[in-house]
């Protein structure tokens, strides 16, 4: 489908407000012509509050990052975004709203890794309850009843 230069077609279905332009990185690989308007690499955002980012290294080269300014946990491996867990924190409860794995990395249990890392961090802090809004997170808690005490009672 031909388009005018500068128009971005929303072809990446997994993009959300929390992706902060990462969908354009994926789309950049789909665009035959390179343009200054289409990002092809993830750059450092100007003005990012580095103090608001918590990083932990997991086994097998994975890095779990709590991006507080974006309200999400990210799982990266070798510098590539693998999985994301969006959340909302109201000061008492953390609502885990969406677990998502980039399509090329699906089927390897990476969503479970990011959920497990986030739950471990929340549990270690000990000052919040969890509201499992996302169906995947709810299923994860059913499969791991040892963490059920962390869930908010309704």
Coordinates of C-alpha atoms in Angstrom, one line a residue:
X1 CA 0.0 0.0 0.0
X2 CA 1.7 3.2 -1.1
X3 CA 1.9 6.1 1.3
X4 CA 3.3 9.6 1.4
X5 CA 6.7 10.0 3.0
X6 CA 6.5 10.7 6.7
X7 CA 3.4 8.7 7.3
X8 CA 3.8 5.8 9.7
X9 CA 1.3 3.0 9.2
X10 CA 0.4 1.3 12.6
X11 CA 1.5 -2.1 11.4
X12 CA 2.9 -3.2 14.8
X13 CA 0.0 -4.5 16.8
X14 CA 1.8 -4.8 20.1
X15 CA 2.7 -1.1 20.4
X16 CA 1.3 0.7 23.4
X17 CA 1.9 4.0 25.1
X18 CA 4.4 2.3 27.4
X19 CA 6.6 1.1 24.4
X20 CA 8.0 4.6 24.1
X21 CA 8.8 4.4 20.5
X22 CA 10.2 0.8 20.5
X23 CA 7.5 -0.1 17.9
X24 CA 9.2 2.3 15.5
X25 CA 12.4 0.4 16.0
X26 CA 10.7 -2.8 14.8
X27 CA 9.0 -1.0 12.0
X28 CA 12.3 0.6 11.0
X29 CA 13.4 -2.9 9.9
X30 CA 10.3 -3.2 7.8
X31 CA 10.7 0.0 5.9
X32 CA 12.7 -0.4 2.7
X33 CA 13.9 3.2 2.6
X34 CA 15.7 4.7 5.6
X35 CA 14.3 8.0 6.9
X36 CA 15.4 10.3 9.6
X37 CA 11.8 10.1 11.0
X38 CA 11.9 6.3 11.5
X39 CA 14.1 5.1 14.3
X40 CA 16.1 1.9 13.6
X41 CA 17.9 1.7 16.9
X42 CA 16.9 2.4 20.5
X43 CA 18.5 5.6 21.7
X44 CA 18.9 7.1 25.1
X45 CA 15.9 9.4 25.7
X46 CA 16.9 12.9 26.8
X47 CA 15.9 13.9 30.3
X48 CA 15.5 10.3 31.5
X49 CA 15.6 10.1 35.2
X50 CA 18.3 7.5 35.7
X51 CA 17.6 7.4 39.5
X52 CA 14.2 6.0 38.6
X53 CA 15.5 2.9 37.0
X54 CA 16.4 -0.3 38.9
X55 CA 18.3 -3.0 37.2
X56 CA 19.0 -6.6 38.2
X57 CA 20.9 -9.2 36.4
X58 CA 19.3 -12.6 36.1
X59 CA 20.8 -15.9 35.0
X60 CA 21.7 -16.6 31.3
X61 CA 22.5 -13.0 30.5
X62 CA 19.0 -11.6 31.1
X63 CA 18.6 -8.1 32.6
X64 CA 15.4 -7.2 34.5
X65 CA 14.8 -3.4 34.7
X66 CA 12.2 -1.6 36.6
X67 CA 11.6 1.5 34.6
X68 CA 9.6 3.6 37.1
X69 CA 9.3 6.5 34.8
X70 CA 7.5 4.2 32.3
X71 CA 5.7 2.1 34.9
X72 CA 7.0 -1.2 33.5
X73 CA 9.5 -4.0 34.0
X74 CA 11.5 -4.9 31.0
X75 CA 13.5 -8.1 30.3
X76 CA 16.4 -7.7 27.9
X77 CA 19.0 -10.1 26.6
X78 CA 22.1 -9.0 24.7
X79 CA 20.6 -5.5 24.5
X80 CA 17.4 -6.7 22.9
X81 CA 14.0 -6.1 24.5
X82 CA 12.4 -9.6 25.1
X83 CA 9.5 -9.1 27.4
X84 CA 7.6 -6.3 29.1
X85 CA 5.4 -6.2 32.2
X86 CA 3.3 -3.0 32.6
X87 CA 2.1 -1.9 36.0
X88 CA 0.3 0.9 37.9
X89 CA 1.5 1.8 41.4
X90 CA -0.9 3.7 43.6
X91 CA 1.4 3.6 46.7
X92 CA -0.4 0.7 48.3
X93 CA -1.1 -1.8 45.5
X94 CA 0.8 -2.5 42.3
X95 CA -1.6 -3.6 39.5
X96 CA 0.2 -5.8 37.0
X97 CA -1.7 -4.8 33.9
X98 CA 0.0 -6.4 30.9
X99 CA 2.6 -9.0 30.3
X100 CA 3.9 -9.1 26.7
X101 CA 6.7 -10.9 24.9
X102 CA 8.0 -9.7 21.6
X103 CA 6.6 -12.1 18.9
X104 CA 10.0 -13.4 17.8
X105 CA 10.9 -14.5 21.4
X106 CA 7.6 -16.2 22.2
X107 CA 7.3 -19.8 23.4
X108 CA 10.4 -19.7 25.6
X109 CA 8.8 -18.7 28.9
X110 CA 10.2 -15.2 29.0
X111 CA 6.9 -13.7 30.2
X112 CA 7.2 -16.0 33.2
X113 CA 10.7 -14.8 33.8
X114 CA 9.7 -11.1 33.8
X115 CA 6.7 -11.8 36.1
X116 CA 8.8 -13.9 38.5
X117 CA 11.4 -11.2 38.7
X118 CA 8.9 -8.4 39.3
X119 CA 7.1 -10.4 42.0
X120 CA 10.4 -11.2 43.7
X121 CA 11.3 -7.5 43.7
X122 CA 7.8 -6.5 45.0
X123 CA 8.0 -9.2 47.7
X124 CA 11.5 -8.1 48.8
X125 CA 10.3 -4.5 49.2
X126 CA 7.4 -5.7 51.3
X127 CA 5.4 -2.5 51.2
X128 CA 2.9 -3.3 48.4
X129 CA 0.2 -5.8 47.5
X130 CA -0.3 -7.1 44.0
X131 CA -3.4 -6.9 41.9
X132 CA -3.2 -9.4 39.0
X133 CA -5.1 -7.5 36.3
X134 CA -3.5 -9.3 33.4
X135 CA -4.8 -12.8 32.7
X136 CA -1.2 -14.1 32.3
X137 CA -0.2 -12.8 35.7
X138 CA -3.3 -14.3 37.3
X139 CA -2.4 -17.6 35.8
X140 CA 1.2 -17.3 37.0
X141 CA -0.1 -16.7 40.6
X142 CA -2.3 -19.8 40.3
X143 CA 0.7 -21.8 39.2
X144 CA 2.8 -20.4 42.1
X145 CA 0.6 -20.5 45.2
X146 CA 3.6 -19.8 47.4
X147 CA 3.2 -16.2 46.4
X148 CA -0.5 -16.0 47.0
X149 CA 0.0 -14.0 50.2
X150 CA 1.2 -11.1 48.1
X151 CA -2.1 -10.8 46.2
X152 CA -4.5 -8.1 47.3
X153 CA -7.7 -9.5 48.8
X154 CA -10.9 -8.3 47.1

